[in-house]
PDB file of C-alpha atoms in Angstrom:
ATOM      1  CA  UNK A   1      17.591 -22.335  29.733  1.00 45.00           C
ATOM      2  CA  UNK A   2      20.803 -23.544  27.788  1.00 50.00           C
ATOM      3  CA  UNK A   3      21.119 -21.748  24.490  1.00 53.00           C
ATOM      4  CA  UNK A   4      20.558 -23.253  21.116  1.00 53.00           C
ATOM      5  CA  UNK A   5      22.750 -24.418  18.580  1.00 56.00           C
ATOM      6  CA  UNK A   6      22.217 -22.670  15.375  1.00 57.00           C
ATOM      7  CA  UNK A   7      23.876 -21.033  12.498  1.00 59.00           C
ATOM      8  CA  UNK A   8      23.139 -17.594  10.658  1.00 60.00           C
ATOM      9  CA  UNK A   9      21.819 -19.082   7.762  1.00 59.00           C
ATOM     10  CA  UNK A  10      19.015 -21.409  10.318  1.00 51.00           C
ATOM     11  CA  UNK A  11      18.458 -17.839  11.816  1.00 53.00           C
ATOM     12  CA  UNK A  12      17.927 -16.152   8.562  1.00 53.00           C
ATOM     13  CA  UNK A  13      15.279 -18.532   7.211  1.00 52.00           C
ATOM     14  CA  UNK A  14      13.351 -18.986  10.414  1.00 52.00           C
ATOM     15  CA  UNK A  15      13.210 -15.128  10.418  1.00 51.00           C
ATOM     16  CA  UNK A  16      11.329 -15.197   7.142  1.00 52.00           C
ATOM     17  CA  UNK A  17       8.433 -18.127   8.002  1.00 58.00           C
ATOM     18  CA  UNK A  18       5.350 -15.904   7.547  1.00 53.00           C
ATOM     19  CA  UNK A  19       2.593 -16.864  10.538  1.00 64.00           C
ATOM     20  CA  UNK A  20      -0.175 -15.100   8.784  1.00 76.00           C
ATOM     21  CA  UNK A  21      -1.381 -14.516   5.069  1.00 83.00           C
ATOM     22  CA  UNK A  22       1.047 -18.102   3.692  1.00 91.00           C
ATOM     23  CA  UNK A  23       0.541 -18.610   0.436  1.00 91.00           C
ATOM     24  CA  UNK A  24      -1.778 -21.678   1.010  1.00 93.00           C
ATOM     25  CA  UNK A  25      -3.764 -19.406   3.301  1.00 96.00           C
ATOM     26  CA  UNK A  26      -4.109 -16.419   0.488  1.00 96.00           C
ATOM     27  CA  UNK A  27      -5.162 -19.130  -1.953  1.00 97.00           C
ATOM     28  CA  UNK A  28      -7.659 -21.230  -0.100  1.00 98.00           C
ATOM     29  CA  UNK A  29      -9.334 -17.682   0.809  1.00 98.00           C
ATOM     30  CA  UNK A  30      -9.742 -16.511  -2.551  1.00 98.00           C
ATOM     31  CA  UNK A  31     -11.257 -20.228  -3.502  1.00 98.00           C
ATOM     32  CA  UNK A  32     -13.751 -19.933  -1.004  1.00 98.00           C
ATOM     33  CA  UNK A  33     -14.671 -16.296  -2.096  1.00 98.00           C
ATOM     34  CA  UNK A  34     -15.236 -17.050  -5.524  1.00 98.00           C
ATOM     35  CA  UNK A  35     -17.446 -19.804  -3.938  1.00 97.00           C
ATOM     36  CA  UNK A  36     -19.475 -17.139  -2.598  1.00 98.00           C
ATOM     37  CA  UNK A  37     -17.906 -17.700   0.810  1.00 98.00           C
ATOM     38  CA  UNK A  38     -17.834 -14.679   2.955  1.00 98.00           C
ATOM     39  CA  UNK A  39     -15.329 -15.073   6.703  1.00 98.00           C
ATOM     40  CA  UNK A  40     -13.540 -12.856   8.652  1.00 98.00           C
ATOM     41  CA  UNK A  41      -9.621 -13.159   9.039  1.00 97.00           C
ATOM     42  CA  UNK A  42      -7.432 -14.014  11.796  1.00 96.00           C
ATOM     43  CA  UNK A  43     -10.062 -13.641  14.632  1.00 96.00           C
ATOM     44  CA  UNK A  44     -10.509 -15.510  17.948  1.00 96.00           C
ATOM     45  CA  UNK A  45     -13.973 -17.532  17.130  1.00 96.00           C
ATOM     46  CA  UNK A  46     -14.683 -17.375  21.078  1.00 95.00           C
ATOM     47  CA  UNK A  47     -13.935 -14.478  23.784  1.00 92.00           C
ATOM     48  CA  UNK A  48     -11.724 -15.472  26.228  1.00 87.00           C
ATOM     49  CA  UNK A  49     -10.300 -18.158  24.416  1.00 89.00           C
ATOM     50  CA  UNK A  50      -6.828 -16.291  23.105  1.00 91.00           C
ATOM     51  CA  UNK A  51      -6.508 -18.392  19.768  1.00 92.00           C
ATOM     52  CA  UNK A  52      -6.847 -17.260  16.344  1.00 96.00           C
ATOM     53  CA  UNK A  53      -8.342 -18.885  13.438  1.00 97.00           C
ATOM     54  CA  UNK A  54      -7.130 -18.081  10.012  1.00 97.00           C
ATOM     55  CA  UNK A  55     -10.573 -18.076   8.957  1.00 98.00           C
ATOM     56  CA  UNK A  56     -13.545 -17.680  10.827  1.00 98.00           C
ATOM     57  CA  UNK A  57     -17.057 -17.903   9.420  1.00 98.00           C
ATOM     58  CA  UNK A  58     -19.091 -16.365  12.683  1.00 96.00           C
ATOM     59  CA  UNK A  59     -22.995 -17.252  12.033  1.00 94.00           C
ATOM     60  CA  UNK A  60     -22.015 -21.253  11.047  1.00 97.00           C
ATOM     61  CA  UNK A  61     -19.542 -21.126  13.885  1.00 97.00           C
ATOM     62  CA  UNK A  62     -16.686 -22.863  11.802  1.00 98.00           C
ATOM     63  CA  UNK A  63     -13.064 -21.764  12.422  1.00 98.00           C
ATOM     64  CA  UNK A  64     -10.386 -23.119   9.894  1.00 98.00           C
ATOM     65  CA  UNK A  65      -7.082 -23.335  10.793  1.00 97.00           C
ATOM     66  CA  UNK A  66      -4.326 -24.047   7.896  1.00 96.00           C
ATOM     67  CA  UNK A  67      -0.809 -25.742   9.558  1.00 95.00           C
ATOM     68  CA  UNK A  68       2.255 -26.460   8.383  1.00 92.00           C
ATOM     69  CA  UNK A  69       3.309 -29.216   7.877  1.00 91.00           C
ATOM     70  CA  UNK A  70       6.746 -28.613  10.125  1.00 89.00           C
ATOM     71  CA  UNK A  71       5.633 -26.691  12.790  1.00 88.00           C
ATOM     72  CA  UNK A  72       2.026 -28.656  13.831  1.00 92.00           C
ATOM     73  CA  UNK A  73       3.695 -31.799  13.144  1.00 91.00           C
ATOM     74  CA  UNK A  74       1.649 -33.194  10.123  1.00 92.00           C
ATOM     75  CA  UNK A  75       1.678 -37.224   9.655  1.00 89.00           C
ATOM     76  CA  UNK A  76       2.686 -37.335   5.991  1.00 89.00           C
ATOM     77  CA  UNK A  77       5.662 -34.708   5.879  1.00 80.00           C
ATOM     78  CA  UNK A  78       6.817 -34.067   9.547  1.00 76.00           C
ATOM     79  CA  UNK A  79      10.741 -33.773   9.576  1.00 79.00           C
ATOM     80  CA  UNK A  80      12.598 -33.715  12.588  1.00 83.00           C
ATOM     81  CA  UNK A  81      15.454 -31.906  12.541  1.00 85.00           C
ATOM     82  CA  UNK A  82      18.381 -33.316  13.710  1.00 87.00           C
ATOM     83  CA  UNK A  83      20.030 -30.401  15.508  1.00 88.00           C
ATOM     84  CA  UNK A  84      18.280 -28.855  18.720  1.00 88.00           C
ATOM     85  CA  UNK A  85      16.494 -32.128  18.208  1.00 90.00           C
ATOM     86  CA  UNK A  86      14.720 -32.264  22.082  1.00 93.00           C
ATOM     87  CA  UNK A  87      14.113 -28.566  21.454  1.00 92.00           C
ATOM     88  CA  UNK A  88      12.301 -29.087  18.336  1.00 90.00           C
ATOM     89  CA  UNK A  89      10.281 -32.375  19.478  1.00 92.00           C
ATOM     90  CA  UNK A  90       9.125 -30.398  22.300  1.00 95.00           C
ATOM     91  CA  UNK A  91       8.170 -27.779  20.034  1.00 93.00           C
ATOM     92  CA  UNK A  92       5.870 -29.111  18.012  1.00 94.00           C
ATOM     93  CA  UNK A  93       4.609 -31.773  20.404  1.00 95.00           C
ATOM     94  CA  UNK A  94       3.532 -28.385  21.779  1.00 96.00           C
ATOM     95  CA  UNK A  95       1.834 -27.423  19.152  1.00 95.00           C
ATOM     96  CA  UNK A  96       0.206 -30.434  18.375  1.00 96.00           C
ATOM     97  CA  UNK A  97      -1.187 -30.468  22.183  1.00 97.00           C
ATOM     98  CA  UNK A  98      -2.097 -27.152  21.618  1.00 96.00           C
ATOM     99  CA  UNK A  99      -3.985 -27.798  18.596  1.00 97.00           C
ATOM    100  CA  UNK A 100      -6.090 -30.277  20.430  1.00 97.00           C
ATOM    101  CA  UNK A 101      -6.739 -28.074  23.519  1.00 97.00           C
ATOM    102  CA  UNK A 102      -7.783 -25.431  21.004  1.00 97.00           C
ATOM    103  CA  UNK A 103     -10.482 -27.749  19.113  1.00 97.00           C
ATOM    104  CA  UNK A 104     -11.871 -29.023  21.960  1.00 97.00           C
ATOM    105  CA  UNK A 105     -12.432 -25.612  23.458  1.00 96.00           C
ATOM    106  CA  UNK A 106     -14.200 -24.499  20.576  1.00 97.00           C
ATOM    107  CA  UNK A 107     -16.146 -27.483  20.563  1.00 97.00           C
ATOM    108  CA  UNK A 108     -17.381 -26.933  23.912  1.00 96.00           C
ATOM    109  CA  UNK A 109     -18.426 -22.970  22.485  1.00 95.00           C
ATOM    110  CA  UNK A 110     -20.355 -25.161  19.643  1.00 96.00           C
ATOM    111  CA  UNK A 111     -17.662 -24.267  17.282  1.00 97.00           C
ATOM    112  CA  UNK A 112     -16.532 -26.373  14.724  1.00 97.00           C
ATOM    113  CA  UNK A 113     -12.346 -26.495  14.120  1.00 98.00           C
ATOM    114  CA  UNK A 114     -11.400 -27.460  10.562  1.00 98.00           C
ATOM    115  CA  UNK A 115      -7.951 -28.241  10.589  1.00 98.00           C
ATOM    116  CA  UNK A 116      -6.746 -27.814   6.845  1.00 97.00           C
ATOM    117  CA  UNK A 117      -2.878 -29.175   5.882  1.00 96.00           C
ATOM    118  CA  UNK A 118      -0.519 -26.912   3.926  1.00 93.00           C
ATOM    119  CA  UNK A 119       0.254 -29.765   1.432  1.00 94.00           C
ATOM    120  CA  UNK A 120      -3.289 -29.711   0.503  1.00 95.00           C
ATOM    121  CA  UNK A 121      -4.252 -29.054  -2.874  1.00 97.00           C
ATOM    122  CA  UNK A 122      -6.131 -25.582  -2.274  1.00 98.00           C
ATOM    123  CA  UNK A 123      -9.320 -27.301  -4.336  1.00 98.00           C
ATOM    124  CA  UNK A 124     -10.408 -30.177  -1.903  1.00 97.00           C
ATOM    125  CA  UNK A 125      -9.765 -27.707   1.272  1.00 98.00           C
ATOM    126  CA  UNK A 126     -12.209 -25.425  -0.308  1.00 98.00           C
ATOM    127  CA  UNK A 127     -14.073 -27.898  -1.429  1.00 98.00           C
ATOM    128  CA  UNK A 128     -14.141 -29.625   2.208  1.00 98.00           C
ATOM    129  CA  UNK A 129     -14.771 -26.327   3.991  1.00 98.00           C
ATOM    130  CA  UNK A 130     -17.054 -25.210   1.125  1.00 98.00           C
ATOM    131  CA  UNK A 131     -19.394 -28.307   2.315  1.00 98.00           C
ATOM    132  CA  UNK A 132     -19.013 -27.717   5.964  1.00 98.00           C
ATOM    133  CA  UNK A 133     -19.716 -23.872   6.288  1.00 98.00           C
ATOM    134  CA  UNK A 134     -22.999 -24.199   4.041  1.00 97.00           C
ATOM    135  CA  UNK A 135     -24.380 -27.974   6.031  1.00 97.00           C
ATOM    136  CA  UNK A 136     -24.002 -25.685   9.385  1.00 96.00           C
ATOM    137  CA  UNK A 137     -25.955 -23.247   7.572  1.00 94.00           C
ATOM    138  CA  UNK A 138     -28.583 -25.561   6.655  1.00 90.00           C
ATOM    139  CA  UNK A 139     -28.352 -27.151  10.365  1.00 82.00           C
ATOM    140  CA  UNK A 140     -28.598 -25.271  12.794  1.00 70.00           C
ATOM    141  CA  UNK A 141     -28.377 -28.395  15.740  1.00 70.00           C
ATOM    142  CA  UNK A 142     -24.561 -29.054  14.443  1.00 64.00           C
ATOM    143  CA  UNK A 143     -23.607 -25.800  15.674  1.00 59.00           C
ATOM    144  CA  UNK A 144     -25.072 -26.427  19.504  1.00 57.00           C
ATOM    145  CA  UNK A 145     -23.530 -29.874  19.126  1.00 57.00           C
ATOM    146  CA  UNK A 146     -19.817 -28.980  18.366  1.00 53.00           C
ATOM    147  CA  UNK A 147     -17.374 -31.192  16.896  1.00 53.00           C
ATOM    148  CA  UNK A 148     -13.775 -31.415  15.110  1.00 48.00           C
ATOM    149  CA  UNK A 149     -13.638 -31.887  11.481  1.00 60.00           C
ATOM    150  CA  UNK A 150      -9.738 -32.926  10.168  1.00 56.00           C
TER     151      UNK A 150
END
């Protein structure tokens, strides 16, 4: 493998991206407490499946996963950058596939993937997730039936 182009200062702030407890993350978690909203943290909803959701509420079977905008490609505010740019296409094609493969194994484990976007306001993703966790609750066929909510 051919190494990568970079500078110091590229190094430095990749080196600081935080993969777990973001800002967003912190703040959609205390929404849905004060909701009343009780999860588990950065767990793997199914055995055997070695992915973590940020947010796992076990009995409705709903796993919420918050992405950046950069690195799972979002629609609205992808960049690419413009150096390493086949290394960073692949990238986070790669994470969007992966993203997909994750869903619809959870879907198959009658899990339900909520895929929340870091330029959300932290209000309608609680709001959104608020509304899923407690209709699963009330339902107890959505679970068996599995699905992907965006």
């Amino acid at each position: 493998m051919e190494a990568l182009e970079s500078t110091p200062d590229v190094r430095a702030r990749m080196s600081r991206q935080k993969s777990r407890n973001t800002g967003i993350e912190m703040a959609l978690r205390s929404a849905l407490h004060a909701a009343g909203l009780r999860y588990r943290v950065h767990r793997r909803p199914v055995k055997g499946v070695r992915r973590e959701a940020d947010i796992v509420f076990g009995p409705a079977r709903v796993a919420v996963f918050v992405d950046g905008c950069f690195w799972h490609g979002c629609p609205e505010h992808a960049t690419w950058p413009r150096r390493n740019a086949e290394f960073w296409r692949a990238k986070i094609e790669g994470n969007r596939a992966r993203d997909h493969d994750t869903d619809r194994r959870l879907a198959d484990s009658g899990w339900l993937a909520v895929r929340i976007w870091e330029h959300e306001t932290v209000e309608e993703a609680a709001a959104r997730v608020d509304g899923i966790v407690r209709a699963r609750r009330r339902d107890p066929a959505a679970k068996r039936r599995g699905a992907t909510a965006g």
